[in-house]
C-alpha cells in the first residue's frame, strides 16, 4: 500500500491564480480531510468528507473548495489564490478503529502564493 | 479559542534527560491522540488513549489520559536525538464527529 499520497509536493502561485491539490489513498477509508499547517497555529481543518460524494466545511473553509467524486481521491481547489493561503497542506484519511480514529497523513504540499 | 493547549511550546534538552509535555483542555474528549511530526513530513500517530486514567507505554514514551478525560501528558525517559520532532495532541469530541481538534504542538529538540 502506498498509503496517502499528495501531488504536487511544492508549488508557487501568483495572487489570483488557481490550482488543485490532489490527495489519493489506497486503504479504502471512508473519511478524508484537508488541513493546513502554519507556524504557531497547529493543524487547522479546511474541509472534510465522510464518504464518496460528500463534503463538509471545517474550521477554515473560506477560499477553498473540495470534491470527492471517487472514494480514493479528495481534491482541494483554490479558485483565486491569496498570499494568506501560503501554507503547508496535509491530506489525511481516517481508519476508524475500536479505540478511536486513526489518521493517516500524506507528506504534505508546500504552497507559496506571491 | 484553542480547545487544546500544549505546553511547553518549545523544549531543548540534552540526550539522556527526561521530559514531560502536556495537553490540556476544559472540554471532555472521547479519545485523545499523540502524533509526532518530523520536518518535511506528515504527522504519524503514536498512541490513542480512550479511558480516563489510562496509561500506555511505547518503549521510552509513557502516555497518560487524565481521569476526567480533559488532559493528557507524554513523558519521555532518557531522550535520544531520534526523539526530536513536533509532538501534537489531538482530541476527538464526544458524539463521534470524526473531526479531531489539534493542539499547536510542542517542538522538541534533543541535543547529542
PDB file of C-alpha atoms in Angstrom:
ATOM      1  CA  UNK A   1       0.000   0.000   0.000  1.00  0.00           C
ATOM      2  CA  UNK A   2       1.182   3.497  -0.838  1.00  0.00           C
ATOM      3  CA  UNK A   3      -0.912   4.931   1.999  1.00  0.00           C
ATOM      4  CA  UNK A   4      -1.825   8.588   1.443  1.00  0.00           C
ATOM      5  CA  UNK A   5      -0.157  10.416  -1.411  1.00  0.00           C
ATOM      6  CA  UNK A   6      -0.319  14.095  -2.331  1.00  0.00           C
ATOM      7  CA  UNK A   7       0.548  15.934  -5.526  1.00  0.00           C
ATOM      8  CA  UNK A   8       2.266  18.247  -6.075  1.00  0.00           C
ATOM      9  CA  UNK A   9       4.842  18.459  -3.267  1.00  0.00           C
ATOM     10  CA  UNK A  10       5.722  22.075  -3.930  1.00  0.00           C
ATOM     11  CA  UNK A  11       4.011  24.876  -5.820  1.00  0.00           C
ATOM     12  CA  UNK A  12       4.441  28.598  -6.248  1.00  0.00           C
ATOM     13  CA  UNK A  13       1.426  30.611  -7.372  1.00  0.00           C
ATOM     14  CA  UNK A  14       0.858  34.231  -8.126  1.00  0.00           C
ATOM     15  CA  UNK A  15      -2.015  36.049  -6.460  1.00  0.00           C
ATOM     16  CA  UNK A  16      -5.233  35.328  -8.324  1.00  0.00           C
ATOM     17  CA  UNK A  17      -4.108  32.084  -9.926  1.00  0.00           C
ATOM     18  CA  UNK A  18      -5.965  28.842  -9.341  1.00  0.00           C
ATOM     19  CA  UNK A  19      -4.808  25.331  -8.643  1.00  0.00           C
ATOM     20  CA  UNK A  20      -5.954  21.919  -7.450  1.00  0.00           C
ATOM     21  CA  UNK A  21      -4.216  19.732  -4.900  1.00  0.00           C
ATOM     22  CA  UNK A  22      -4.781  16.021  -5.275  1.00  0.00           C
ATOM     23  CA  UNK A  23      -4.920  13.517  -2.426  1.00  0.00           C
ATOM     24  CA  UNK A  24      -5.178   9.783  -3.003  1.00  0.00           C
ATOM     25  CA  UNK A  25      -5.470   6.888  -0.567  1.00  0.00           C
ATOM     26  CA  UNK A  26      -5.459   3.171  -1.308  1.00  0.00           C
ATOM     27  CA  UNK A  27      -6.708   1.961   2.085  1.00  0.00           C
ATOM     28  CA  UNK A  28     -10.448   2.140   1.316  1.00  0.00           C
ATOM     29  CA  UNK A  29     -11.039   4.679   4.089  1.00  0.00           C
ATOM     30  CA  UNK A  30     -14.369   6.479   4.189  1.00  0.00           C
ATOM     31  CA  UNK A  31     -13.235   9.678   5.880  1.00  0.00           C
ATOM     32  CA  UNK A  32     -10.763  12.101   4.340  1.00  0.00           C
ATOM     33  CA  UNK A  33      -9.567  15.526   5.475  1.00  0.00           C
ATOM     34  CA  UNK A  34      -7.653  18.574   4.297  1.00  0.00           C
ATOM     35  CA  UNK A  35      -5.624  20.504   6.889  1.00  0.00           C
ATOM     36  CA  UNK A  36      -3.346  23.485   6.654  1.00  0.00           C
ATOM     37  CA  UNK A  37      -0.363  23.941   8.956  1.00  0.00           C
ATOM     38  CA  UNK A  38       1.087  27.343   9.695  1.00  0.00           C
ATOM     39  CA  UNK A  39       3.853  28.268  12.173  1.00  0.00           C
ATOM     40  CA  UNK A  40       2.423  28.724  15.643  1.00  0.00           C
ATOM     41  CA  UNK A  41      -1.091  27.764  14.508  1.00  0.00           C
ATOM     42  CA  UNK A  42      -1.014  23.992  14.525  1.00  0.00           C
ATOM     43  CA  UNK A  43      -3.168  21.945  12.164  1.00  0.00           C
ATOM     44  CA  UNK A  44      -6.452  23.550  11.126  1.00  0.00           C
ATOM     45  CA  UNK A  45      -9.188  21.650   9.336  1.00  0.00           C
ATOM     46  CA  UNK A  46     -10.236  23.150   5.992  1.00  0.00           C
ATOM     47  CA  UNK A  47     -12.781  20.652   4.657  1.00  0.00           C
ATOM     48  CA  UNK A  48     -13.519  17.005   5.166  1.00  0.00           C
ATOM     49  CA  UNK A  49     -15.529  14.168   3.645  1.00  0.00           C
ATOM     50  CA  UNK A  50     -17.341  11.289   5.295  1.00  0.00           C
ATOM     51  CA  UNK A  51     -17.686   9.306   2.086  1.00  0.00           C
ATOM     52  CA  UNK A  52     -17.770   9.383  -1.695  1.00  0.00           C
ATOM     53  CA  UNK A  53     -19.861  12.281  -2.971  1.00  0.00           C
ATOM     54  CA  UNK A  54     -19.960  14.106   0.377  1.00  0.00           C
ATOM     55  CA  UNK A  55     -18.052  17.133   1.647  1.00  0.00           C
ATOM     56  CA  UNK A  56     -18.337  19.391   4.684  1.00  0.00           C
ATOM     57  CA  UNK A  57     -16.732  22.577   5.960  1.00  0.00           C
ATOM     58  CA  UNK A  58     -14.118  22.551   8.649  1.00  0.00           C
ATOM     59  CA  UNK A  59     -12.638  25.326  10.738  1.00  0.00           C
ATOM     60  CA  UNK A  60     -11.153  27.492   7.955  1.00  0.00           C
ATOM     61  CA  UNK A  61     -13.028  26.753   4.681  1.00  0.00           C
ATOM     62  CA  UNK A  62     -13.091  30.218   3.096  1.00  0.00           C
ATOM     63  CA  UNK A  63     -11.241  30.466  -0.212  1.00  0.00           C
ATOM     64  CA  UNK A  64     -11.186  26.695  -0.744  1.00  0.00           C
ATOM     65  CA  UNK A  65     -13.422  24.157  -2.439  1.00  0.00           C
ATOM     66  CA  UNK A  66     -13.268  20.368  -2.391  1.00  0.00           C
ATOM     67  CA  UNK A  67     -14.645  17.406  -4.260  1.00  0.00           C
ATOM     68  CA  UNK A  68     -14.826  13.667  -3.526  1.00  0.00           C
ATOM     69  CA  UNK A  69     -16.017  12.110  -6.771  1.00  0.00           C
ATOM     70  CA  UNK A  70     -14.213   8.857  -6.086  1.00  0.00           C
ATOM     71  CA  UNK A  71     -13.714   7.242  -2.690  1.00  0.00           C
ATOM     72  CA  UNK A  72      -9.972   7.128  -3.043  1.00  0.00           C
ATOM     73  CA  UNK A  73      -9.487  10.751  -4.113  1.00  0.00           C
ATOM     74  CA  UNK A  74     -10.074  14.054  -2.325  1.00  0.00           C
ATOM     75  CA  UNK A  75      -9.323  17.250  -4.236  1.00  0.00           C
ATOM     76  CA  UNK A  76      -8.688  20.685  -2.750  1.00  0.00           C
ATOM     77  CA  UNK A  77      -9.134  23.676  -5.024  1.00  0.00           C
ATOM     78  CA  UNK A  78      -8.031  27.276  -4.706  1.00  0.00           C
ATOM     79  CA  UNK A  79     -10.015  29.390  -7.168  1.00  0.00           C
ATOM     80  CA  UNK A  80      -8.156  32.679  -6.658  1.00  0.00           C
ATOM     81  CA  UNK A  81      -5.045  32.262  -4.560  1.00  0.00           C
ATOM     82  CA  UNK A  82      -4.123  34.860  -1.944  1.00  0.00           C
ATOM     83  CA  UNK A  83      -0.853  35.333  -0.009  1.00  0.00           C
ATOM     84  CA  UNK A  84      -2.746  34.320   3.170  1.00  0.00           C
ATOM     85  CA  UNK A  85      -3.062  30.855   1.664  1.00  0.00           C
ATOM     86  CA  UNK A  86       0.686  30.338   1.761  1.00  0.00           C
ATOM     87  CA  UNK A  87       0.960  27.258   3.938  1.00  0.00           C
ATOM     88  CA  UNK A  88       1.725  23.563   4.090  1.00  0.00           C
ATOM     89  CA  UNK A  89      -1.330  21.488   3.211  1.00  0.00           C
ATOM     90  CA  UNK A  90      -1.839  17.993   4.560  1.00  0.00           C
ATOM     91  CA  UNK A  91      -4.362  15.438   3.483  1.00  0.00           C
ATOM     92  CA  UNK A  92      -5.376  12.624   5.815  1.00  0.00           C
ATOM     93  CA  UNK A  93      -7.641   9.609   5.767  1.00  0.00           C
ATOM     94  CA  UNK A  94      -9.266   8.017   8.793  1.00  0.00           C
ATOM     95  CA  UNK A  95      -9.186   4.335   9.637  1.00  0.00           C
ATOM     96  CA  UNK A  96     -11.787   4.097  12.327  1.00  0.00           C
ATOM     97  CA  UNK A  97     -10.668   1.521  14.899  1.00  0.00           C
ATOM     98  CA  UNK A  98     -12.320   0.286  18.082  1.00  0.00           C
ATOM     99  CA  UNK A  99     -10.028   2.546  20.084  1.00  0.00           C
ATOM    100  CA  UNK A 100     -10.805   5.704  18.146  1.00  0.00           C
ATOM    101  CA  UNK A 101      -9.841   7.432  14.911  1.00  0.00           C
ATOM    102  CA  UNK A 102      -6.508   6.615  13.295  1.00  0.00           C
ATOM    103  CA  UNK A 103      -5.466   9.361  10.901  1.00  0.00           C
ATOM    104  CA  UNK A 104      -3.000   8.570   8.165  1.00  0.00           C
ATOM    105  CA  UNK A 105      -1.372  11.733   6.809  1.00  0.00           C
ATOM    106  CA  UNK A 106       0.170  12.407   3.444  1.00  0.00           C
ATOM    107  CA  UNK A 107       3.618  14.006   3.090  1.00  0.00           C
ATOM    108  CA  UNK A 108       2.215  17.500   2.529  1.00  0.00           C
ATOM    109  CA  UNK A 109       2.178  20.135  -0.201  1.00  0.00           C
ATOM    110  CA  UNK A 110       4.127  23.323   0.392  1.00  0.00           C
ATOM    111  CA  UNK A 111       2.327  26.197  -1.332  1.00  0.00           C
ATOM    112  CA  UNK A 112       3.671  29.702  -1.679  1.00  0.00           C
ATOM    113  CA  UNK A 113       1.479  32.490  -3.035  1.00  0.00           C
ATOM    114  CA  UNK A 114       3.349  35.625  -4.097  1.00  0.00           C
TER     115      UNK A 114
ATOM    116  CA  UNK B   1     -10.386  29.731  21.102  1.00  0.00           C
ATOM    117  CA  UNK B   2      -7.824  26.944  21.232  1.00  0.00           C
ATOM    118  CA  UNK B   3      -9.543  23.866  22.638  1.00  0.00           C
ATOM    119  CA  UNK B   4      -6.304  22.015  23.294  1.00  0.00           C
ATOM    120  CA  UNK B   5      -3.400  23.856  24.889  1.00  0.00           C
ATOM    121  CA  UNK B   6       0.007  22.249  24.659  1.00  0.00           C
ATOM    122  CA  UNK B   7       2.954  23.143  26.826  1.00  0.00           C
ATOM    123  CA  UNK B   8       5.716  23.886  26.564  1.00  0.00           C
ATOM    124  CA  UNK B   9       5.700  25.215  23.024  1.00  0.00           C
ATOM    125  CA  UNK B  10       9.450  24.616  22.648  1.00  0.00           C
ATOM    126  CA  UNK B  11      11.772  22.301  24.552  1.00  0.00           C
ATOM    127  CA  UNK B  12      15.502  21.820  24.043  1.00  0.00           C
ATOM    128  CA  UNK B  13      17.249  19.213  26.174  1.00  0.00           C
ATOM    129  CA  UNK B  14      20.380  17.084  26.266  1.00  0.00           C
ATOM    130  CA  UNK B  15      20.471  13.426  25.353  1.00  0.00           C
ATOM    131  CA  UNK B  16      19.639  11.255  28.345  1.00  0.00           C
ATOM    132  CA  UNK B  17      17.357  13.740  30.086  1.00  0.00           C
ATOM    133  CA  UNK B  18      13.722  13.068  30.925  1.00  0.00           C
ATOM    134  CA  UNK B  19      10.883  15.347  29.853  1.00  0.00           C
ATOM    135  CA  UNK B  20       7.134  15.742  30.038  1.00  0.00           C
ATOM    136  CA  UNK B  21       4.845  17.621  27.681  1.00  0.00           C
ATOM    137  CA  UNK B  22       1.273  18.476  28.454  1.00  0.00           C
ATOM    138  CA  UNK B  23      -2.002  18.743  26.583  1.00  0.00           C
ATOM    139  CA  UNK B  24      -4.800  20.481  28.476  1.00  0.00           C
ATOM    140  CA  UNK B  25      -8.394  21.411  27.806  1.00  0.00           C
ATOM    141  CA  UNK B  26     -11.565  22.460  29.582  1.00  0.00           C
ATOM    142  CA  UNK B  27     -13.507  20.118  27.297  1.00  0.00           C
ATOM    143  CA  UNK B  28     -14.069  16.394  27.631  1.00  0.00           C
ATOM    144  CA  UNK B  29     -12.840  14.166  24.818  1.00  0.00           C
ATOM    145  CA  UNK B  30     -13.872  10.650  23.827  1.00  0.00           C
ATOM    146  CA  UNK B  31     -10.281   9.876  22.989  1.00  0.00           C
ATOM    147  CA  UNK B  32      -7.019  11.692  22.753  1.00  0.00           C
ATOM    148  CA  UNK B  33      -4.159  11.003  20.421  1.00  0.00           C
ATOM    149  CA  UNK B  34      -0.497  11.878  20.201  1.00  0.00           C
ATOM    150  CA  UNK B  35       1.284  12.330  16.894  1.00  0.00           C
ATOM    151  CA  UNK B  36       4.920  13.006  16.062  1.00  0.00           C
ATOM    152  CA  UNK B  37       5.892  15.025  13.032  1.00  0.00           C
ATOM    153  CA  UNK B  38       9.383  15.253  11.591  1.00  0.00           C
ATOM    154  CA  UNK B  39      10.472  18.131   9.334  1.00  0.00           C
ATOM    155  CA  UNK B  40       9.085  17.867   5.817  1.00  0.00           C
ATOM    156  CA  UNK B  41       6.753  15.007   6.663  1.00  0.00           C
ATOM    157  CA  UNK B  42       3.193  14.460   7.786  1.00  0.00           C
ATOM    158  CA  UNK B  43       2.280  13.616  11.394  1.00  0.00           C
ATOM    159  CA  UNK B  44       2.448   9.967  12.414  1.00  0.00           C
ATOM    160  CA  UNK B  45       0.180   8.514  15.075  1.00  0.00           C
ATOM    161  CA  UNK B  46       1.977   7.335  18.231  1.00  0.00           C
ATOM    162  CA  UNK B  47      -0.874   6.352  20.507  1.00  0.00           C
ATOM    163  CA  UNK B  48      -4.566   6.731  21.272  1.00  0.00           C
ATOM    164  CA  UNK B  49      -5.888   6.856  24.842  1.00  0.00           C
ATOM    165  CA  UNK B  50      -9.559   6.290  25.438  1.00  0.00           C
ATOM    166  CA  UNK B  51     -10.281   5.594  29.112  1.00  0.00           C
ATOM    167  CA  UNK B  52      -9.909   8.180  31.876  1.00  0.00           C
ATOM    168  CA  UNK B  53      -6.741   7.450  33.863  1.00  0.00           C
ATOM    169  CA  UNK B  54      -5.369   5.198  31.143  1.00  0.00           C
ATOM    170  CA  UNK B  55      -1.603   4.841  30.866  1.00  0.00           C
ATOM    171  CA  UNK B  56       0.081   3.483  27.764  1.00  0.00           C
ATOM    172  CA  UNK B  57       3.756   2.846  27.205  1.00  0.00           C
ATOM    173  CA  UNK B  58       5.614   2.801  23.928  1.00  0.00           C
ATOM    174  CA  UNK B  59       9.250   1.921  24.655  1.00  0.00           C
ATOM    175  CA  UNK B  60      10.612   5.035  26.419  1.00  0.00           C
ATOM    176  CA  UNK B  61       7.399   7.025  25.916  1.00  0.00           C
ATOM    177  CA  UNK B  62       4.616   6.995  28.516  1.00  0.00           C
ATOM    178  CA  UNK B  63       1.225   8.494  27.726  1.00  0.00           C
ATOM    179  CA  UNK B  64      -1.459   9.257  30.285  1.00  0.00           C
ATOM    180  CA  UNK B  65      -5.065  10.334  29.879  1.00  0.00           C
ATOM    181  CA  UNK B  66      -6.484  12.406  32.704  1.00  0.00           C
ATOM    182  CA  UNK B  67      -9.183  10.918  34.930  1.00  0.00           C
ATOM    183  CA  UNK B  68     -11.715  13.437  33.642  1.00  0.00           C
ATOM    184  CA  UNK B  69     -10.617  12.904  30.016  1.00  0.00           C
ATOM    185  CA  UNK B  70      -9.762  16.599  29.632  1.00  0.00           C
ATOM    186  CA  UNK B  71      -5.986  16.393  29.569  1.00  0.00           C
ATOM    187  CA  UNK B  72      -3.057  14.179  28.713  1.00  0.00           C
ATOM    188  CA  UNK B  73       0.680  14.019  29.182  1.00  0.00           C
ATOM    189  CA  UNK B  74       3.581  12.495  27.313  1.00  0.00           C
ATOM    190  CA  UNK B  75       6.697  11.551  29.278  1.00  0.00           C
ATOM    191  CA  UNK B  76       9.931  10.571  27.570  1.00  0.00           C
ATOM    192  CA  UNK B  77      12.611   8.791  29.561  1.00  0.00           C
ATOM    193  CA  UNK B  78      16.270   9.114  28.592  1.00  0.00           C
ATOM    194  CA  UNK B  79      15.579  11.175  25.486  1.00  0.00           C
ATOM    195  CA  UNK B  80      17.585  10.471  22.352  1.00  0.00           C
ATOM    196  CA  UNK B  81      18.307  12.663  19.305  1.00  0.00           C
ATOM    197  CA  UNK B  82      15.902  10.468  17.342  1.00  0.00           C
ATOM    198  CA  UNK B  83      13.078  11.766  19.543  1.00  0.00           C
ATOM    199  CA  UNK B  84      13.483  15.216  18.025  1.00  0.00           C
ATOM    200  CA  UNK B  85      10.318  16.419  16.338  1.00  0.00           C
ATOM    201  CA  UNK B  86       6.998  18.185  16.740  1.00  0.00           C
ATOM    202  CA  UNK B  87       4.624  16.423  19.120  1.00  0.00           C
ATOM    203  CA  UNK B  88       0.941  17.080  18.525  1.00  0.00           C
ATOM    204  CA  UNK B  89      -2.006  16.082  20.651  1.00  0.00           C
ATOM    205  CA  UNK B  90      -5.443  15.711  19.090  1.00  0.00           C
ATOM    206  CA  UNK B  91      -8.798  15.186  20.731  1.00  0.00           C
ATOM    207  CA  UNK B  92     -11.932  13.502  19.483  1.00  0.00           C
ATOM    208  CA  UNK B  93     -15.042  15.257  20.718  1.00  0.00           C
ATOM    209  CA  UNK B  94     -17.874  13.166  22.201  1.00  0.00           C
ATOM    210  CA  UNK B  95     -20.508  12.109  19.703  1.00  0.00           C
ATOM    211  CA  UNK B  96     -18.127  10.646  17.152  1.00  0.00           C
ATOM    212  CA  UNK B  97     -17.920  13.697  14.917  1.00  0.00           C
ATOM    213  CA  UNK B  98     -14.795  12.266  13.283  1.00  0.00           C
ATOM    214  CA  UNK B  99     -13.235  15.720  13.401  1.00  0.00           C
ATOM    215  CA  UNK B 100     -10.138  15.852  15.522  1.00  0.00           C
ATOM    216  CA  UNK B 101      -9.104  19.027  17.324  1.00  0.00           C
ATOM    217  CA  UNK B 102      -5.352  19.538  17.274  1.00  0.00           C
ATOM    218  CA  UNK B 103      -3.145  21.380  19.709  1.00  0.00           C
ATOM    219  CA  UNK B 104      -0.429  23.696  18.370  1.00  0.00           C
ATOM    220  CA  UNK B 105       2.308  21.261  19.217  1.00  0.00           C
ATOM    221  CA  UNK B 106       5.494  21.013  21.260  1.00  0.00           C
ATOM    222  CA  UNK B 107       8.713  21.287  19.300  1.00  0.00           C
ATOM    223  CA  UNK B 108      11.296  19.034  20.958  1.00  0.00           C
ATOM    224  CA  UNK B 109      15.000  19.158  20.222  1.00  0.00           C
ATOM    225  CA  UNK B 110      17.274  16.557  21.799  1.00  0.00           C
ATOM    226  CA  UNK B 111      20.919  17.530  21.525  1.00  0.00           C
ATOM    227  CA  UNK B 112      23.623  14.849  21.419  1.00  0.00           C
TER     228      UNK B 112
END
